[in-house]
DNA sequence: CGTACATATCGAAGATTGTCTATATGTTAA
DNA sequence: TTAACATATAGACAATCTTCGATATGTACG
């Protein structure tokens, strides 16, 4: 996933609040609307569609409701991409203990 | 640094191109303008000021010129913050080999 | 079927952002 | 001090984004 698209997807306060709500949690749209408290349902649907397009959420329909949860693996992959691109020195191999250097008895 | 501010700061194609140019490199504004090729100097200055406000670049004046370079440590810290906030399961302690488990001979 | 409920889409208003030209500010050297 | 150069700021414009109310679509149940 393109790092500009990822950044744009998470570059909004409301969207990040939604992401926190969906972290380790399956919530339907109405639940998210309730927990945010100050954002209307179409707005939440809109943000969810942006997160869905960026593949940052999992989706599951259950009857009338659609449940969402955060795709932590995707977030981790994107953050890793940012690190490699913009902080290579902090992830250089020399900062890692090679497996071969660990005596396994 | 606030994760929304960080995301906004890097949520632009031109800005990310500038960040790549400044990664491991001190360049003055004119250099950046030249290497981008399709962006005017005031635009570059504008983007640099956004990166500076977000503390994502180091700055050094040398005579008439102002040199910039990417603050990799800040980027790494912000990415770490994103990981903790939005991908906690991928950075859980259980995914790390505790130092005490590594026999040091 | 028709009703009720959940979610998505549409269209518009207002805010924010990216880019430009023009110009101001800062720095060096003649 | 003045000229030349480097960078920053101001103001304008277009594009994009966030939000909303209204409404369409999808689903379950009498």
Short mmCIF file of N, CA, C and O (backbone and C1' of nucleotides) in Angstrom, two decimals, chain A residues 12 14-15 38-40 42-43 46-47 61 63-64, chain D residues 16-24 26-29:
data_model
loop_
_atom_site.label_atom_id
_atom_site.label_comp_id
_atom_site.label_asym_id
_atom_site.label_seq_id
_atom_site.Cartn_x
_atom_site.Cartn_y
_atom_site.Cartn_z
N UNK A 12 -6.81 12.22 9.70
CA UNK A 12 -8.02 12.90 10.13
C UNK A 12 -8.37 12.45 11.55
O UNK A 12 -8.37 11.26 11.84
N UNK A 14 -11.22 12.43 13.28
CA UNK A 14 -12.38 11.53 13.41
C UNK A 14 -12.03 10.12 12.99
O UNK A 14 -12.41 9.14 13.63
N UNK A 15 -11.28 10.01 11.89
CA UNK A 15 -10.92 8.69 11.39
C UNK A 15 -10.04 7.96 12.39
O UNK A 15 -10.19 6.76 12.62
N UNK A 38 -20.64 12.72 18.50
CA UNK A 38 -20.80 14.04 17.87
C UNK A 38 -20.67 14.00 16.35
O UNK A 38 -20.41 15.02 15.72
N UNK A 39 -20.85 12.83 15.77
CA UNK A 39 -20.74 12.70 14.32
C UNK A 39 -21.92 11.90 13.81
O UNK A 39 -22.30 10.90 14.41
N UNK A 40 -22.54 12.35 12.72
CA UNK A 40 -23.73 11.70 12.18
C UNK A 40 -23.38 10.43 11.42
O UNK A 40 -22.25 10.26 10.97
N UNK A 42 -24.07 9.27 8.31
CA UNK A 42 -23.47 9.31 6.97
C UNK A 42 -21.99 9.69 7.00
O UNK A 42 -21.20 9.20 6.19
N UNK A 43 -21.63 10.53 7.95
CA UNK A 43 -20.23 10.90 8.08
C UNK A 43 -19.39 9.69 8.48
O UNK A 43 -18.32 9.45 7.92
N UNK A 46 -18.99 7.42 5.61
CA UNK A 46 -18.01 7.97 4.68
C UNK A 46 -16.58 7.67 5.14
O UNK A 46 -15.75 7.20 4.35
N UNK A 47 -16.32 7.90 6.42
CA UNK A 47 -14.97 7.62 6.92
C UNK A 47 -14.65 6.13 6.84
O UNK A 47 -13.54 5.74 6.48
N UNK A 61 -20.72 -8.56 7.19
CA UNK A 61 -22.14 -8.24 7.29
C UNK A 61 -22.82 -9.32 8.13
O UNK A 61 -22.53 -10.51 8.01
N UNK A 63 -26.75 -9.87 9.01
CA UNK A 63 -28.14 -9.40 8.92
C UNK A 63 -28.16 -7.98 8.41
O UNK A 63 -27.52 -7.65 7.42
N UNK A 64 -28.86 -7.13 9.13
CA UNK A 64 -28.97 -5.74 8.68
C UNK A 64 -27.70 -4.95 8.95
O UNK A 64 -27.47 -3.91 8.35
P DT D 16 -8.76 17.55 -7.26
"O5'" DT D 16 -8.81 17.39 -5.67
"C5'" DT D 16 -7.65 17.68 -4.90
"C4'" DT D 16 -8.02 17.67 -3.43
"C3'" DT D 16 -8.88 16.47 -3.02
"O3'" DT D 16 -8.22 15.84 -1.93
"C1'" DT D 16 -9.80 18.50 -2.22
P DC D 17 -8.87 14.56 -1.23
"O5'" DC D 17 -9.58 15.22 0.03
"C5'" DC D 17 -8.82 16.06 0.88
"C4'" DC D 17 -9.67 16.51 2.06
"C3'" DC D 17 -10.51 15.39 2.67
"O3'" DC D 17 -10.35 15.47 4.07
"C1'" DC D 17 -11.88 17.25 2.10
P DT D 18 -10.92 14.32 5.03
"O5'" DT D 18 -12.13 15.05 5.78
"C5'" DT D 18 -11.87 16.19 6.57
"C4'" DT D 18 -13.18 16.78 7.05
"C3'" DT D 18 -14.14 15.76 7.66
"O3'" DT D 18 -14.52 16.22 8.95
"C1'" DT D 18 -15.24 17.06 6.01
P DT D 19 -15.36 15.28 9.95
"O5'" DT D 19 -16.86 15.75 9.67
"C5'" DT D 19 -17.25 17.07 10.00
"C4'" DT D 19 -18.53 17.43 9.30
"C3'" DT D 19 -19.70 16.47 9.52
"O3'" DT D 19 -20.42 16.86 10.66
"C1'" DT D 19 -19.62 17.37 7.28
P DC D 20 -21.65 16.01 11.22
"O5'" DC D 20 -22.87 16.50 10.31
"C5'" DC D 20 -23.20 17.89 10.29
"C4'" DC D 20 -24.14 18.18 9.15
"C3'" DC D 20 -25.38 17.31 9.12
"O3'" DC D 20 -26.46 17.99 9.75
"C1'" DC D 20 -24.41 17.56 6.93
P DG D 21 -27.77 17.16 10.12
"O5'" DG D 21 -28.66 17.29 8.79
"C5'" DG D 21 -29.08 18.57 8.33
"C4'" DG D 21 -29.84 18.42 7.02
"C3'" DG D 21 -31.09 17.54 7.11
"O3'" DG D 21 -32.10 18.07 6.22
"C1'" DG D 21 -29.56 16.55 5.60
P DA D 22 -33.51 17.34 6.11
"O5'" DA D 22 -33.37 16.51 4.75
"C5'" DA D 22 -33.06 17.19 3.55
"C4'" DA D 22 -33.01 16.19 2.40
"C3'" DA D 22 -34.19 15.21 2.36
"O3'" DA D 22 -34.63 15.08 1.02
"C1'" DA D 22 -32.15 14.02 2.39
P DT D 23 -35.90 14.14 0.64
"O5'" DT D 23 -35.18 12.82 0.12
"C5'" DT D 23 -34.15 12.95 -0.87
"C4'" DT D 23 -33.49 11.61 -1.10
"C3'" DT D 23 -34.45 10.43 -1.25
"O3'" DT D 23 -34.05 9.67 -2.37
"C1'" DT D 23 -32.76 9.90 0.25
P DA D 24 -35.08 8.70 -3.11
"O5'" DA D 24 -34.12 7.51 -3.55
"C5'" DA D 24 -32.82 7.84 -4.08
"C4'" DA D 24 -31.86 6.70 -3.78
"C3'" DA D 24 -32.42 5.31 -4.08
"O3'" DA D 24 -31.43 4.57 -4.77
"C1'" DA D 24 -31.65 5.40 -1.85
P DG D 26 -29.05 -2.61 -3.51
"O5'" DG D 26 -29.05 -3.31 -2.08
"C5'" DG D 26 -27.95 -3.11 -1.20
"C4'" DG D 26 -28.30 -3.63 0.17
"C3'" DG D 26 -28.89 -5.03 0.18
"O3'" DG D 26 -28.21 -5.78 1.16
"C1'" DG D 26 -30.24 -3.56 1.43
P DT D 27 -28.28 -7.38 1.19
"O5'" DT D 27 -29.19 -7.66 2.47
"C5'" DT D 27 -28.75 -7.19 3.73
"C4'" DT D 27 -29.85 -7.34 4.75
"C3'" DT D 27 -30.58 -8.68 4.70
"O3'" DT D 27 -30.39 -9.31 5.96
"C1'" DT D 27 -32.09 -6.86 4.92
P DA D 28 -30.90 -10.79 6.25
"O5'" DA D 28 -32.17 -10.52 7.19
"C5'" DA D 28 -31.97 -9.85 8.43
"C4'" DA D 28 -33.31 -9.57 9.08
"C3'" DA D 28 -34.20 -10.79 9.26
"O3'" DA D 28 -34.66 -10.80 10.60
"C1'" DA D 28 -35.39 -9.07 8.14
P DC D 29 -35.40 -12.11 11.19
"O5'" DC D 29 -36.87 -11.56 11.42
"C5'" DC D 29 -37.05 -10.20 11.80
"C4'" DC D 29 -38.52 -9.82 11.60
"C3'" DC D 29 -39.50 -10.99 11.71
"O3'" DC D 29 -40.65 -10.53 12.40
"C1'" DC D 29 -39.85 -9.90 9.70
#
